């Protein structure tokens, strides 16, 4: 078999996996944002009648995965693997969702890059001949993330202007070896990059170098230009990080022009008091599962690169004075 | 391409990936145990001159991965992907090790099942044609795990007799599409199983049903018997969990006979005051990278099933009254 690999970090699929369906569930704030209409389901509040935000997040992830299966009229028994991850310690949202799904389960951790990582790994497992259907699911929740990473939301602390707002949302994508839909044609697995940013209220800056590195490596590996893509969407650098990533790419001779945006910039608007934009695994997963896939299917976007960006620190590592390592994983989706 | 999948949960490799080399680093307690001589390196203490146990654990993981590459005379530039995971929140041991390795990095979370999960996913990526060399690395550390999951070790709390002792250790395995060495011939990805065990001091009981389920499904999928294997090693159920898993298998008509053991039972002896045995991602990773692979290479073991077992709870989920979901992932290694 020929190695399906080009350059240092990129794999190119021989039989590009099909995105059969997708589903997104979000909280009220995301539903009120500019992409509100693109989401499949908007919860009235963040707890949804559950006894804790953590259980609510796990339930939201389950709803997204069930929704993706329903959209494609696929039964659980037809799914070969479930790939999932989230931000919570020991990825409990995913573990508890996997308990309910009862599918062979591969747990991933890539912080906010997890949807792109899941799509990349899932595509390799399908193109490699190990599965016909794979369900990828990723979630985050504003209140679970705030109290784990920062402060209890009840405290009402003032947020830094560079801080991002963790999205309450879960997105799921159903990948298939056959069928009709957009296809994942290549993926670039990122390296961990650390520019010694220690400010946990500026994760966009911590992740921007990794996103820039992955985009740069993708184009070097695959011998293409940003103009060959109708959209490059990172997720989730926010406004601060997006500017920095553009600047870093420019310094490396890559002009992304106007078709480089960020899921964290798209999901809220200026009236929503989110400061630097959205973040959290849920952000890029719901923007991708909703708006971006809809625009690809509508023919508005022909070839999209989703670059999931993860800040790979923990509260413990930050308190111990460590800087914030970043990672970016890219997948290319074509109509 | 034919689907490399049999039954519900098992994949069978067309070109079984080769285990080119492995390396294990452990703490002093593990070095004094019955498998002490099988480990490549024994640290004099758990901190190794680092400023925190967390940084020490990450350093141990790096040493294991570097050691595996050195054993095979493989340079970092020849490695296509690094797959790693650990027990710490946001898998920081792996993230910080990946920062130093600067390899395309896929972060996994499977709790103590992570070595088996990494070997399974890594083998699929190689057999699928996406990589020639993959470095799998997994770590745990007694003092980082105790203070994160239970109590500060300085407190000297009395431990329950059913409790296991988290291993300070890091194991790494270098997988290759070609070369000489034992081969990974099949893998069974586990489902999350929960028998409503809520006692975080009895994780063996929480994980036993998942291990039994995966072993049962493996034999059903692949149409073989326990007697077709020279060893079935779970990791890490400890003494309590191993007995329960045997009992559950017996109830399902599977008699594992005398060739079913557990890495958590093997790594310490009765004089070491560890109660139910060893646990932690590091446990099965160093027992596999050390003793088991050495016995395969020596011809003492011909065909081994490693069943990594993970308890997928978090301190938060336990405090919220949730039970402990378990998972078991199996890989089969043949000389």
PDB file of N, CA and C in Angstrom, chain A residues 1 3-5 9 13 51-52 54-55 80-81 87 89-92 95-96 98-99 102 104-105 107-109 124-125 127-130 147-149 189-192 194 312-315 317 320 322-323 329, chain B residues 1 3-5 9 13 51-52 54-55 80-81 87 89-92 95-96 98-99 102 104-105 107-109 124-125 127-130 147-149 189-192 194 312-315 317 320 322-323 329:
ATOM      1  N   UNK A   1       0.847  -1.211   0.000  1.00  0.00           N
ATOM      2  CA  UNK A   1       0.000   0.000   0.000  1.00  0.00           C
ATOM      3  C   UNK A   1       0.878   1.255   0.000  1.00  0.00           C
ATOM      4  N   UNK A   3       1.908   4.913   1.060  1.00  0.00           N
ATOM      5  CA  UNK A   3       1.698   5.705   2.257  1.00  0.00           C
ATOM      6  C   UNK A   3       0.855   6.926   1.880  1.00  0.00           C
ATOM      7  N   UNK A   4      -0.258   7.100   2.619  1.00  0.00           N
ATOM      8  CA  UNK A   4      -1.165   8.211   2.323  1.00  0.00           C
ATOM      9  C   UNK A   4      -0.723   9.442   3.095  1.00  0.00           C
ATOM     10  N   UNK A   5       0.496   9.846   2.838  1.00  0.00           N
ATOM     11  CA  UNK A   5       1.090  10.892   3.647  1.00  0.00           C
ATOM     12  C   UNK A   5       1.897  11.795   2.739  1.00  0.00           C
ATOM     13  N   UNK A   9       3.464  16.402   8.034  1.00  0.00           N
ATOM     14  CA  UNK A   9       2.369  16.296   8.996  1.00  0.00           C
ATOM     15  C   UNK A   9       1.003  15.993   8.375  1.00  0.00           C
ATOM     16  N   UNK A  13      -6.454  11.394   1.939  1.00  0.00           N
ATOM     17  CA  UNK A  13      -7.271  10.192   1.928  1.00  0.00           C
ATOM     18  C   UNK A  13      -7.443   9.632   0.514  1.00  0.00           C
ATOM     19  N   UNK A  51     -29.285  17.748  37.186  1.00  0.00           N
ATOM     20  CA  UNK A  51     -28.924  18.136  38.540  1.00  0.00           C
ATOM     21  C   UNK A  51     -27.581  18.884  38.619  1.00  0.00           C
ATOM     22  N   UNK A  52     -26.816  18.861  37.561  1.00  0.00           N
ATOM     23  CA  UNK A  52     -25.566  19.643  37.551  1.00  0.00           C
ATOM     24  C   UNK A  52     -25.254  20.073  36.130  1.00  0.00           C
ATOM     25  N   UNK A  54     -22.467  19.717  34.728  1.00  0.00           N
ATOM     26  CA  UNK A  54     -21.653  18.665  34.108  1.00  0.00           C
ATOM     27  C   UNK A  54     -22.546  17.602  33.454  1.00  0.00           C
ATOM     28  N   UNK A  55     -23.578  17.189  34.183  1.00  0.00           N
ATOM     29  CA  UNK A  55     -24.501  16.200  33.614  1.00  0.00           C
ATOM     30  C   UNK A  55     -25.257  16.814  32.428  1.00  0.00           C
ATOM     31  N   UNK A  80     -19.701   2.131  13.931  1.00  0.00           N
ATOM     32  CA  UNK A  80     -18.584   1.279  14.348  1.00  0.00           C
ATOM     33  C   UNK A  80     -17.828   1.830  15.546  1.00  0.00           C
ATOM     34  N   UNK A  81     -17.566   3.128  15.548  1.00  0.00           N
ATOM     35  CA  UNK A  81     -16.853   3.749  16.660  1.00  0.00           C
ATOM     36  C   UNK A  81     -17.471   5.089  17.009  1.00  0.00           C
ATOM     37  N   UNK A  87     -13.711  19.352  27.480  1.00  0.00           N
ATOM     38  CA  UNK A  87     -12.716  20.090  28.274  1.00  0.00           C
ATOM     39  C   UNK A  87     -12.635  19.632  29.718  1.00  0.00           C
ATOM     40  N   UNK A  89     -12.163  17.703  33.274  1.00  0.00           N
ATOM     41  CA  UNK A  89     -11.190  16.759  33.806  1.00  0.00           C
ATOM     42  C   UNK A  89     -11.655  15.336  33.508  1.00  0.00           C
ATOM     43  N   UNK A  90     -10.715  14.520  32.988  1.00  0.00           N
ATOM     44  CA  UNK A  90     -11.015  13.127  32.640  1.00  0.00           C
ATOM     45  C   UNK A  90     -12.144  13.016  31.605  1.00  0.00           C
ATOM     46  N   UNK A  91     -12.344  14.023  30.807  1.00  0.00           N
ATOM     47  CA  UNK A  91     -13.377  14.089  29.757  1.00  0.00           C
ATOM     48  C   UNK A  91     -14.686  13.371  30.163  1.00  0.00           C
ATOM     49  N   UNK A  92     -15.195  13.765  31.325  1.00  0.00           N
ATOM     50  CA  UNK A  92     -16.383  13.058  31.825  1.00  0.00           C
ATOM     51  C   UNK A  92     -17.636  13.284  30.979  1.00  0.00           C
ATOM     52  N   UNK A  95     -17.270  10.579  28.496  1.00  0.00           N
ATOM     53  CA  UNK A  95     -17.359   9.238  29.091  1.00  0.00           C
ATOM     54  C   UNK A  95     -18.800   8.883  29.459  1.00  0.00           C
ATOM     55  N   UNK A  96     -19.500   9.853  30.060  1.00  0.00           N
ATOM     56  CA  UNK A  96     -20.878   9.570  30.470  1.00  0.00           C
ATOM     57  C   UNK A  96     -21.799   9.491  29.254  1.00  0.00           C
ATOM     58  N   UNK A  98     -20.758   8.331  26.393  1.00  0.00           N
ATOM     59  CA  UNK A  98     -20.399   7.026  25.805  1.00  0.00           C
ATOM     60  C   UNK A  98     -21.065   5.884  26.569  1.00  0.00           C
ATOM     61  N   UNK A  99     -21.263   6.086  27.864  1.00  0.00           N
ATOM     62  CA  UNK A  99     -21.968   5.069  28.666  1.00  0.00           C
ATOM     63  C   UNK A  99     -23.378   4.878  28.129  1.00  0.00           C
ATOM     64  N   UNK A 102     -23.236   3.319  24.398  1.00  0.00           N
ATOM     65  CA  UNK A 102     -22.834   1.903  24.357  1.00  0.00           C
ATOM     66  C   UNK A 102     -22.206   1.505  23.012  1.00  0.00           C
ATOM     67  N   UNK A 104     -18.411   1.192  20.760  1.00  0.00           N
ATOM     68  CA  UNK A 104     -16.958   1.159  20.953  1.00  0.00           C
ATOM     69  C   UNK A 104     -16.419   2.593  20.936  1.00  0.00           C
ATOM     70  N   UNK A 105     -15.698   2.955  21.984  1.00  0.00           N
ATOM     71  CA  UNK A 105     -15.448   4.366  22.275  1.00  0.00           C
ATOM     72  C   UNK A 105     -13.959   4.671  22.343  1.00  0.00           C
ATOM     73  N   UNK A 107     -11.630   7.779  23.378  1.00  0.00           N
ATOM     74  CA  UNK A 107     -11.622   9.097  24.024  1.00  0.00           C
ATOM     75  C   UNK A 107     -10.436   9.916  23.565  1.00  0.00           C
ATOM     76  N   UNK A 108     -10.693  11.167  23.191  1.00  0.00           N
ATOM     77  CA  UNK A 108      -9.634  12.053  22.691  1.00  0.00           C
ATOM     78  C   UNK A 108      -9.495  13.251  23.612  1.00  0.00           C
ATOM     79  N   UNK A 109      -8.285  13.794  23.715  1.00  0.00           N
ATOM     80  CA  UNK A 109      -8.138  15.088  24.365  1.00  0.00           C
ATOM     81  C   UNK A 109      -7.310  16.014  23.489  1.00  0.00           C
ATOM     82  N   UNK A 124      -9.133   8.825   9.226  1.00  0.00           N
ATOM     83  CA  UNK A 124      -8.065   7.829   9.030  1.00  0.00           C
ATOM     84  C   UNK A 124      -8.587   6.417   9.307  1.00  0.00           C
ATOM     85  N   UNK A 125      -9.418   6.273  10.326  1.00  0.00           N
ATOM     86  CA  UNK A 125      -9.933   4.931  10.644  1.00  0.00           C
ATOM     87  C   UNK A 125     -10.865   4.422   9.543  1.00  0.00           C
ATOM     88  N   UNK A 127     -10.889   5.588   6.192  1.00  0.00           N
ATOM     89  CA  UNK A 127     -10.102   5.395   4.966  1.00  0.00           C
ATOM     90  C   UNK A 127      -9.136   4.218   5.111  1.00  0.00           C
ATOM     91  N   UNK A 128      -8.743   3.921   6.342  1.00  0.00           N
ATOM     92  CA  UNK A 128      -7.864   2.783   6.595  1.00  0.00           C
ATOM     93  C   UNK A 128      -8.576   1.442   6.539  1.00  0.00           C
ATOM     94  N   UNK A 129      -9.906   1.476   6.474  1.00  0.00           N
ATOM     95  CA  UNK A 129     -10.672   0.241   6.321  1.00  0.00           C
ATOM     96  C   UNK A 129     -11.132  -0.378   7.631  1.00  0.00           C
ATOM     97  N   UNK A 130     -11.109   0.395   8.719  1.00  0.00           N
ATOM     98  CA  UNK A 130     -11.468  -0.164  10.027  1.00  0.00           C
ATOM     99  C   UNK A 130     -12.902   0.134  10.452  1.00  0.00           C
ATOM    100  N   UNK A 147     -15.976  27.216  36.079  1.00  0.00           N
ATOM    101  CA  UNK A 147     -15.636  26.851  37.455  1.00  0.00           C
ATOM    102  C   UNK A 147     -14.458  25.889  37.524  1.00  0.00           C
ATOM    103  N   UNK A 148     -14.203  25.159  36.461  1.00  0.00           N
ATOM    104  CA  UNK A 148     -13.037  24.277  36.474  1.00  0.00           C
ATOM    105  C   UNK A 148     -11.743  25.034  36.168  1.00  0.00           C
ATOM    106  N   UNK A 149     -11.803  25.925  35.178  1.00  0.00           N
ATOM    107  CA  UNK A 149     -10.564  26.582  34.722  1.00  0.00           C
ATOM    108  C   UNK A 149     -10.309  27.917  35.423  1.00  0.00           C
ATOM    109  N   UNK A 189      -2.005  16.914  11.156  1.00  0.00           N
ATOM    110  CA  UNK A 189      -1.946  16.749  12.609  1.00  0.00           C
ATOM    111  C   UNK A 189      -0.885  17.707  13.164  1.00  0.00           C
ATOM    112  N   UNK A 190      -1.271  18.491  14.151  1.00  0.00           N
ATOM    113  CA  UNK A 190      -0.395  19.544  14.659  1.00  0.00           C
ATOM    114  C   UNK A 190       0.650  19.079  15.655  1.00  0.00           C
ATOM    115  N   UNK A 191       1.680  19.891  15.772  1.00  0.00           N
ATOM    116  CA  UNK A 191       2.683  19.732  16.818  1.00  0.00           C
ATOM    117  C   UNK A 191       2.338  20.697  17.961  1.00  0.00           C
ATOM    118  N   UNK A 192       2.826  20.381  19.147  1.00  0.00           N
ATOM    119  CA  UNK A 192       2.613  21.300  20.269  1.00  0.00           C
ATOM    120  C   UNK A 192       3.627  22.435  20.166  1.00  0.00           C
ATOM    121  N   UNK A 194       4.768  26.276  21.801  1.00  0.00           N
ATOM    122  CA  UNK A 194       4.648  27.078  23.020  1.00  0.00           C
ATOM    123  C   UNK A 194       5.505  28.329  22.893  1.00  0.00           C
ATOM    124  N   UNK A 312      -3.317  23.612  25.725  1.00  0.00           N
ATOM    125  CA  UNK A 312      -3.127  22.318  26.384  1.00  0.00           C
ATOM    126  C   UNK A 312      -2.610  22.426  27.820  1.00  0.00           C
ATOM    127  N   UNK A 313      -2.989  23.482  28.502  1.00  0.00           N
ATOM    128  CA  UNK A 313      -2.591  23.634  29.907  1.00  0.00           C
ATOM    129  C   UNK A 313      -3.669  23.047  30.816  1.00  0.00           C
ATOM    130  N   UNK A 314      -3.401  23.065  32.097  1.00  0.00           N
ATOM    131  CA  UNK A 314      -4.427  22.775  33.097  1.00  0.00           C
ATOM    132  C   UNK A 314      -4.316  23.844  34.170  1.00  0.00           C
ATOM    133  N   UNK A 315      -5.345  24.007  35.010  1.00  0.00           N
ATOM    134  CA  UNK A 315      -5.217  24.960  36.124  1.00  0.00           C
ATOM    135  C   UNK A 315      -3.985  24.650  36.976  1.00  0.00           C
ATOM    136  N   UNK A 317      -1.090  23.222  35.997  1.00  0.00           N
ATOM    137  CA  UNK A 317       0.155  23.633  35.335  1.00  0.00           C
ATOM    138  C   UNK A 317       0.295  25.148  35.338  1.00  0.00           C
ATOM    139  N   UNK A 320       1.408  26.310  38.661  1.00  0.00           N
ATOM    140  CA  UNK A 320       2.818  25.960  38.885  1.00  0.00           C
ATOM    141  C   UNK A 320       3.761  26.816  38.042  1.00  0.00           C
ATOM    142  N   UNK A 322       3.806  27.195  34.709  1.00  0.00           N
ATOM    143  CA  UNK A 322       4.101  26.750  33.349  1.00  0.00           C
ATOM    144  C   UNK A 322       3.381  27.623  32.326  1.00  0.00           C
ATOM    145  N   UNK A 323       3.965  27.760  31.165  1.00  0.00           N
ATOM    146  CA  UNK A 323       3.291  28.468  30.086  1.00  0.00           C
ATOM    147  C   UNK A 323       2.245  27.549  29.445  1.00  0.00           C
ATOM    148  N   UNK A 329      -4.975  21.373  14.817  1.00  0.00           N
ATOM    149  CA  UNK A 329      -5.180  20.236  13.913  1.00  0.00           C
ATOM    150  C   UNK A 329      -6.084  20.703  12.776  1.00  0.00           C
TER     151      UNK A 329
ATOM    152  N   UNK B   1     -11.534  -1.718  -0.922  1.00  0.00           N
ATOM    153  CA  UNK B   1     -10.786  -2.340   0.172  1.00  0.00           C
ATOM    154  C   UNK B   1     -11.751  -3.116   1.076  1.00  0.00           C
ATOM    155  N   UNK B   3     -13.201  -4.434   4.479  1.00  0.00           N
ATOM    156  CA  UNK B   3     -13.238  -3.885   5.827  1.00  0.00           C
ATOM    157  C   UNK B   3     -12.449  -4.819   6.749  1.00  0.00           C
ATOM    158  N   UNK B   4     -11.481  -4.218   7.457  1.00  0.00           N
ATOM    159  CA  UNK B   4     -10.633  -5.016   8.364  1.00  0.00           C
ATOM    160  C   UNK B   4     -11.301  -5.122   9.715  1.00  0.00           C
ATOM    161  N   UNK B   5     -12.498  -5.644   9.721  1.00  0.00           N
ATOM    162  CA  UNK B   5     -13.296  -5.618  10.924  1.00  0.00           C
ATOM    163  C   UNK B   5     -14.022  -6.937  11.043  1.00  0.00           C
ATOM    164  N   UNK B   9     -16.770  -5.345  17.500  1.00  0.00           N
ATOM    165  CA  UNK B   9     -15.835  -4.410  18.101  1.00  0.00           C
ATOM    166  C   UNK B   9     -14.370  -4.637  17.725  1.00  0.00           C
ATOM    167  N   UNK B  13      -5.625  -6.680  11.588  1.00  0.00           N
ATOM    168  CA  UNK B  13      -4.717  -5.947  10.722  1.00  0.00           C
ATOM    169  C   UNK B  13      -4.283  -6.767   9.523  1.00  0.00           C
ATOM    170  N   UNK B  51      10.794  20.545  39.769  1.00  0.00           N
ATOM    171  CA  UNK B  51      10.185  21.415  40.771  1.00  0.00           C
ATOM    172  C   UNK B  51       8.803  20.943  41.214  1.00  0.00           C
ATOM    173  N   UNK B  52       8.216  20.010  40.494  1.00  0.00           N
ATOM    174  CA  UNK B  52       6.914  19.469  40.926  1.00  0.00           C
ATOM    175  C   UNK B  52       6.807  18.022  40.449  1.00  0.00           C
ATOM    176  N   UNK B  54       4.299  16.858  38.956  1.00  0.00           N
ATOM    177  CA  UNK B  54       3.690  16.874  37.612  1.00  0.00           C
ATOM    178  C   UNK B  54       4.754  17.014  36.526  1.00  0.00           C
ATOM    179  N   UNK B  55       5.703  17.908  36.756  1.00  0.00           N
ATOM    180  CA  UNK B  55       6.775  18.090  35.773  1.00  0.00           C
ATOM    181  C   UNK B  55       7.654  16.837  35.737  1.00  0.00           C
ATOM    182  N   UNK B  80       6.292   9.492  12.661  1.00  0.00           N
ATOM    183  CA  UNK B  80       5.200  10.223  12.014  1.00  0.00           C
ATOM    184  C   UNK B  80       4.218  10.837  13.006  1.00  0.00           C
ATOM    185  N   UNK B  81       3.856  10.080  14.038  1.00  0.00           N
ATOM    186  CA  UNK B  81       2.918  10.591  15.041  1.00  0.00           C
ATOM    187  C   UNK B  81       3.367  10.168  16.434  1.00  0.00           C
ATOM    188  N   UNK B  87      -3.154  10.375  33.297  1.00  0.00           N
ATOM    189  CA  UNK B  87      -4.313  10.530  34.188  1.00  0.00           C
ATOM    190  C   UNK B  87      -4.583  11.969  34.593  1.00  0.00           C
ATOM    191  N   UNK B  89      -5.436  15.941  34.888  1.00  0.00           N
ATOM    192  CA  UNK B  89      -6.403  16.826  34.254  1.00  0.00           C
ATOM    193  C   UNK B  89      -5.785  17.435  33.000  1.00  0.00           C
ATOM    194  N   UNK B  90      -6.557  17.382  31.896  1.00  0.00           N
ATOM    195  CA  UNK B  90      -6.102  17.915  30.609  1.00  0.00           C
ATOM    196  C   UNK B  90      -4.814  17.231  30.127  1.00  0.00           C
ATOM    197  N   UNK B  91      -4.586  15.998  30.543  1.00  0.00           N
ATOM    198  CA  UNK B  91      -3.399  15.196  30.178  1.00  0.00           C
ATOM    199  C   UNK B  91      -2.123  16.042  30.030  1.00  0.00           C
ATOM    200  N   UNK B  92      -1.836  16.818  31.071  1.00  0.00           N
ATOM    201  CA  UNK B  92      -0.685  17.728  30.950  1.00  0.00           C
ATOM    202  C   UNK B  92       0.660  17.010  30.861  1.00  0.00           C
ATOM    203  N   UNK B  95       0.923  16.464  27.219  1.00  0.00           N
ATOM    204  CA  UNK B  95       1.025  17.720  26.462  1.00  0.00           C
ATOM    205  C   UNK B  95       2.419  18.337  26.595  1.00  0.00           C
ATOM    206  N   UNK B  96       2.930  18.345  27.833  1.00  0.00           N
ATOM    207  CA  UNK B  96       4.239  18.964  28.033  1.00  0.00           C
ATOM    208  C   UNK B  96       5.345  18.091  27.440  1.00  0.00           C
ATOM    209  N   UNK B  98       4.878  16.304  24.764  1.00  0.00           N
ATOM    210  CA  UNK B  98       4.719  16.537  23.318  1.00  0.00           C
ATOM    211  C   UNK B  98       5.350  17.861  22.901  1.00  0.00           C
ATOM    212  N   UNK B  99       5.324  18.827  23.807  1.00  0.00           N
ATOM    213  CA  UNK B  99       5.971  20.116  23.520  1.00  0.00           C
ATOM    214  C   UNK B  99       7.473  19.898  23.286  1.00  0.00           C
ATOM    215  N   UNK B 102       8.036  17.717  19.942  1.00  0.00           N
ATOM    216  CA  UNK B 102       7.759  18.437  18.689  1.00  0.00           C
ATOM    217  C   UNK B 102       7.383  17.509  17.532  1.00  0.00           C
ATOM    218  N   UNK B 104       4.022  15.525  15.447  1.00  0.00           N
ATOM    219  CA  UNK B 104       2.568  15.579  15.285  1.00  0.00           C
ATOM    220  C   UNK B 104       1.926  14.702  16.369  1.00  0.00           C
ATOM    221  N   UNK B 105       1.029  15.311  17.140  1.00  0.00           N
ATOM    222  CA  UNK B 105       0.611  14.724  18.412  1.00  0.00           C
ATOM    223  C   UNK B 105      -0.894  14.487  18.468  1.00  0.00           C
ATOM    224  N   UNK B 107      -3.601  13.379  21.225  1.00  0.00           N
ATOM    225  CA  UNK B 107      -3.818  13.170  22.660  1.00  0.00           C
ATOM    226  C   UNK B 107      -4.985  12.227  22.894  1.00  0.00           C
ATOM    227  N   UNK B 108      -4.768  11.228  23.753  1.00  0.00           N
ATOM    228  CA  UNK B 108      -5.808  10.237  24.042  1.00  0.00           C
ATOM    229  C   UNK B 108      -6.188  10.304  25.505  1.00  0.00           C
ATOM    230  N   UNK B 109      -7.443   9.983  25.812  1.00  0.00           N
ATOM    231  CA  UNK B 109      -7.792   9.769  27.212  1.00  0.00           C
ATOM    232  C   UNK B 109      -8.548   8.451  27.363  1.00  0.00           C
ATOM    233  N   UNK B 124      -3.931   0.964  13.909  1.00  0.00           N
ATOM    234  CA  UNK B 124      -4.862   1.277  12.817  1.00  0.00           C
ATOM    235  C   UNK B 124      -4.277   2.346  11.893  1.00  0.00           C
ATOM    236  N   UNK B 125      -3.609   3.354  12.472  1.00  0.00           N
ATOM    237  CA  UNK B 125      -3.047   4.413  11.624  1.00  0.00           C
ATOM    238  C   UNK B 125      -1.912   3.868  10.744  1.00  0.00           C
ATOM    239  N   UNK B 127      -1.456   0.476   9.855  1.00  0.00           N
ATOM    240  CA  UNK B 127      -2.019  -0.490   8.903  1.00  0.00           C
ATOM    241  C   UNK B 127      -2.892   0.217   7.869  1.00  0.00           C
ATOM    242  N   UNK B 128      -3.439   1.351   8.233  1.00  0.00           N
ATOM    243  CA  UNK B 128      -4.259   2.131   7.301  1.00  0.00           C
ATOM    244  C   UNK B 128      -3.440   2.897   6.281  1.00  0.00           C
ATOM    245  N   UNK B 129      -2.122   2.931   6.485  1.00  0.00           N
ATOM    246  CA  UNK B 129      -1.249   3.581   5.505  1.00  0.00           C
ATOM    247  C   UNK B 129      -0.945   5.041   5.788  1.00  0.00           C
ATOM    248  N   UNK B 130      -1.208   5.495   7.023  1.00  0.00           N
ATOM    249  CA  UNK B 130      -1.018   6.911   7.341  1.00  0.00           C
ATOM    250  C   UNK B 130       0.305   7.208   8.038  1.00  0.00           C
ATOM    251  N   UNK B 147      -2.925  13.170  44.830  1.00  0.00           N
ATOM    252  CA  UNK B 147      -3.442  14.494  45.228  1.00  0.00           C
ATOM    253  C   UNK B 147      -4.538  14.989  44.304  1.00  0.00           C
ATOM    254  N   UNK B 148      -4.538  14.505  43.074  1.00  0.00           N
ATOM    255  CA  UNK B 148      -5.616  14.917  42.172  1.00  0.00           C
ATOM    256  C   UNK B 148      -6.906  14.132  42.433  1.00  0.00           C
ATOM    257  N   UNK B 149      -6.779  12.830  42.616  1.00  0.00           N
ATOM    258  CA  UNK B 149      -7.976  11.979  42.718  1.00  0.00           C
ATOM    259  C   UNK B 149      -8.445  11.786  44.152  1.00  0.00           C
ATOM    260  N   UNK B 189     -11.914  -2.605  20.483  1.00  0.00           N
ATOM    261  CA  UNK B 189     -12.189  -1.327  21.149  1.00  0.00           C
ATOM    262  C   UNK B 189     -13.399  -1.510  22.069  1.00  0.00           C
ATOM    263  N   UNK B 190     -13.238  -1.115  23.314  1.00  0.00           N
ATOM    264  CA  UNK B 190     -14.261  -1.370  24.314  1.00  0.00           C
ATOM    265  C   UNK B 190     -15.406  -0.371  24.334  1.00  0.00           C
ATOM    266  N   UNK B 191     -16.507  -0.821  24.896  1.00  0.00           N
ATOM    267  CA  UNK B 191     -17.648   0.043  25.180  1.00  0.00           C
ATOM    268  C   UNK B 191     -17.563   0.471  26.660  1.00  0.00           C
ATOM    269  N   UNK B 192     -18.199   1.574  26.979  1.00  0.00           N
ATOM    270  CA  UNK B 192     -18.241   1.999  28.376  1.00  0.00           C
ATOM    271  C   UNK B 192     -19.322   1.189  29.091  1.00  0.00           C
ATOM    272  N   UNK B 194     -21.020   0.259  32.959  1.00  0.00           N
ATOM    273  CA  UNK B 194     -21.157   0.819  34.307  1.00  0.00           C
ATOM    274  C   UNK B 194     -22.083  -0.064  35.128  1.00  0.00           C
ATOM    275  N   UNK B 312     -13.457   5.662  34.201  1.00  0.00           N
ATOM    276  CA  UNK B 312     -13.643   6.922  33.476  1.00  0.00           C
ATOM    277  C   UNK B 312     -14.380   7.994  34.269  1.00  0.00           C
ATOM    278  N   UNK B 313     -14.208   7.983  35.572  1.00  0.00           N
ATOM    279  CA  UNK B 313     -14.828   9.013  36.408  1.00  0.00           C
ATOM    280  C   UNK B 313     -13.859  10.184  36.603  1.00  0.00           C
ATOM    281  N   UNK B 314     -14.320  11.202  37.278  1.00  0.00           N
ATOM    282  CA  UNK B 314     -13.445  12.274  37.750  1.00  0.00           C
ATOM    283  C   UNK B 314     -13.809  12.542  39.203  1.00  0.00           C
ATOM    284  N   UNK B 315     -12.941  13.226  39.957  1.00  0.00           N
ATOM    285  CA  UNK B 315     -13.325  13.582  41.326  1.00  0.00           C
ATOM    286  C   UNK B 315     -14.651  14.355  41.355  1.00  0.00           C
ATOM    287  N   UNK B 317     -17.232  14.129  39.186  1.00  0.00           N
ATOM    288  CA  UNK B 317     -18.387  13.243  38.951  1.00  0.00           C
ATOM    289  C   UNK B 317     -18.644  12.377  40.184  1.00  0.00           C
ATOM    290  N   UNK B 320     -20.367  14.360  42.781  1.00  0.00           N
ATOM    291  CA  UNK B 320     -21.760  14.629  42.391  1.00  0.00           C
ATOM    292  C   UNK B 320     -22.625  13.370  42.479  1.00  0.00           C
ATOM    293  N   UNK B 322     -22.187  10.409  40.970  1.00  0.00           N
ATOM    294  CA  UNK B 322     -22.221   9.532  39.793  1.00  0.00           C
ATOM    295  C   UNK B 322     -21.428   8.250  40.069  1.00  0.00           C
ATOM    296  N   UNK B 323     -21.826   7.166  39.457  1.00  0.00           N
ATOM    297  CA  UNK B 323     -21.054   5.934  39.551  1.00  0.00           C
ATOM    298  C   UNK B 323     -19.844   6.018  38.612  1.00  0.00           C
ATOM    299  N   UNK B 329      -9.943  -1.883  26.628  1.00  0.00           N
ATOM    300  CA  UNK B 329      -9.504  -1.967  25.230  1.00  0.00           C
ATOM    301  C   UNK B 329      -8.476  -3.089  25.125  1.00  0.00           C
TER     302      UNK B 329
END
